[in-house]
Structure formats: structure tokens, C-alpha cells
Coordinates of C-alpha atoms in Angstrom, one line a residue:
M1 CA -0.6 -126.8 187.5
I2 CA -0.2 -126.2 191.2
T3 CA 2.9 -124.7 192.6
R4 CA 3.3 -125.2 196.4
L5 CA 4.9 -122.6 198.6
S6 CA 7.5 -125.2 199.5
E7 CA 8.5 -125.5 195.9
R8 CA 9.2 -121.8 195.4
V9 CA 12.9 -120.9 195.4
T10 CA 13.9 -117.3 196.2
E11 CA 16.6 -115.7 194.3
S12 CA 18.7 -112.7 195.6
R13 CA 19.8 -109.9 193.2
E14 CA 22.3 -107.4 194.4
H15 CA 21.9 -103.8 193.1
M16 CA 19.1 -104.8 190.8
R17 CA 19.0 -102.4 187.8
G18 CA 21.6 -100.3 189.7
G19 CA 19.4 -100.0 192.9
A20 CA 20.5 -100.2 196.4
G21 CA 21.0 -103.4 198.4
T22 CA 19.6 -106.9 197.8
V23 CA 16.2 -107.6 196.1
L24 CA 14.5 -110.9 196.7
L25 CA 12.6 -112.6 193.8
T26 CA 10.4 -115.6 194.3
P27 CA 8.7 -117.0 191.3
I28 CA 5.0 -117.5 191.9
S29 CA 4.4 -120.3 189.5
K30 CA 6.7 -123.0 188.0
E31 CA 5.0 -122.5 184.6
I32 CA 4.1 -119.2 182.9
P33 CA 2.7 -118.6 179.4
Q34 CA 5.2 -118.2 176.6
N35 CA 4.3 -114.5 176.2
A36 CA 5.3 -113.8 179.8
R37 CA 8.8 -113.3 181.1
L38 CA 8.2 -113.0 184.8
F39 CA 5.5 -113.8 187.4
S40 CA 7.1 -113.2 190.8
E41 CA 6.9 -111.9 194.3
I42 CA 9.4 -109.1 194.7
R43 CA 10.5 -108.2 198.2
L44 CA 12.4 -105.0 199.1
R45 CA 13.6 -104.5 202.6
P46 CA 13.6 -101.0 204.0
G47 CA 16.0 -98.8 202.0
M48 CA 16.4 -101.3 199.2
S49 CA 15.5 -100.4 195.6
I50 CA 15.2 -101.4 192.0
G51 CA 17.0 -98.8 189.8
Y52 CA 15.4 -96.9 187.0
H53 CA 15.1 -98.9 183.7
V54 CA 13.1 -98.8 180.6
H55 CA 11.1 -101.7 179.2
E56 CA 11.3 -102.4 175.5
K57 CA 8.9 -104.8 173.7
E58 CA 7.3 -105.8 177.1
T59 CA 4.9 -104.4 179.8
E60 CA 5.6 -104.8 183.5
L61 CA 2.7 -104.8 186.0
F62 CA 3.2 -104.3 189.7
Y63 CA 0.5 -105.0 192.4
F64 CA 1.7 -103.8 195.8
L65 CA 0.7 -106.3 198.6
S66 CA 2.2 -104.7 201.6
G67 CA 4.7 -102.0 202.8
K68 CA 5.3 -98.5 201.6
G69 CA 7.3 -97.5 198.6
R70 CA 8.3 -94.6 196.3
A71 CA 7.8 -95.4 192.6
Q72 CA 9.3 -93.5 189.7
D73 CA 7.1 -93.7 186.6
D74 CA 9.0 -92.1 183.8
E75 CA 9.8 -88.6 185.2
A76 CA 7.0 -88.6 187.9
F77 CA 7.3 -89.9 191.5
Y78 CA 4.5 -91.5 193.5
D79 CA 4.1 -92.9 197.0
V80 CA 2.6 -96.4 196.8
S81 CA 1.2 -98.8 199.4
A82 CA -0.9 -102.0 199.7
G83 CA -3.6 -102.2 197.1
D84 CA -2.0 -99.9 194.6
S85 CA -0.9 -101.1 191.2
M86 CA 1.4 -99.8 188.4
A87 CA 1.8 -100.5 184.7
T88 CA 4.9 -99.7 182.7
P89 CA 4.3 -100.3 179.0
S90 CA 7.0 -100.7 176.4
G91 CA 9.1 -97.5 175.8
H92 CA 8.5 -96.4 179.4
G93 CA 10.6 -96.7 182.5
H94 CA 10.3 -97.1 186.3
A95 CA 12.1 -97.6 189.6
I96 CA 10.9 -98.5 193.0
E97 CA 12.2 -98.1 196.5
C98 CA 11.1 -99.4 199.9
V99 CA 10.6 -96.2 202.1
G100 CA 8.7 -97.7 205.0
E101 CA 9.8 -99.6 208.1
E102 CA 8.5 -102.9 206.8
D103 CA 9.3 -104.9 203.6
L104 CA 7.7 -103.7 200.4
V105 CA 6.1 -106.8 198.8
I106 CA 5.0 -106.7 195.1
V107 CA 3.6 -109.1 192.7
A108 CA 5.3 -108.5 189.4
V109 CA 4.3 -109.7 185.9
I110 CA 6.3 -109.0 182.7
I111 CA 4.3 -109.6 179.4
K112 CA 6.1 -109.6 176.1
D113 CA 4.5 -107.4 173.5

């Protein structure tokens, strides 16, 4: 099934997971497998963030398309940029913040365990 760009509807989430500002989520496909919960583009404007949260019975994968960010992976912090990726398996947590002057754009997939 093809999903056209014109068919994708962006959703705004204020203070996502306790983070700062508004995060924009745009589903990438109208259909995803039953064992997936999310397949989306996530856009954080400068200074915006997704707060720290732990995943249970699911794994979240991030692929950073553009921009610069600061990622928390459990207790560790990392600078991230285009071409980097991040995996957060069940029982682990993460947070992400846009620290650059341009939007941080991420492809995110959540797969149920």
C-alpha cells in the first residue's frame, strides 16, 4: 500500500512525555503491521524535547534524519545527528532534545515484544 505525502496528517503533542514545547508526529504509512505501534516522522523544533520514559513490552527505534539532538539512553547522554540511530529495548528508557538551530527530524518505529 502506498501512502502519499498529501495523505499524511501531522499531529501536535504538547509536552510529550513531560518534555518541553510541542512535538510534531506525522505517520509515515497508513498501515503498519499488527506487532508495530508506531511508524512516524517526529519533528522537534529547537529547544523542544520528549521527556524521559521507559518502554515496557516494546522496543523503540530512532533514525535521525537531520538536525542535532541530545539523547538520554537510560543514565547516559549522547549527542546525535543525521545518520545516527538509537534502540531502546523493553525495560529501558530514553529522552531526546533538539539542541541545534534547525529542527531535529527522526524516523521512529515502536515494535511490540
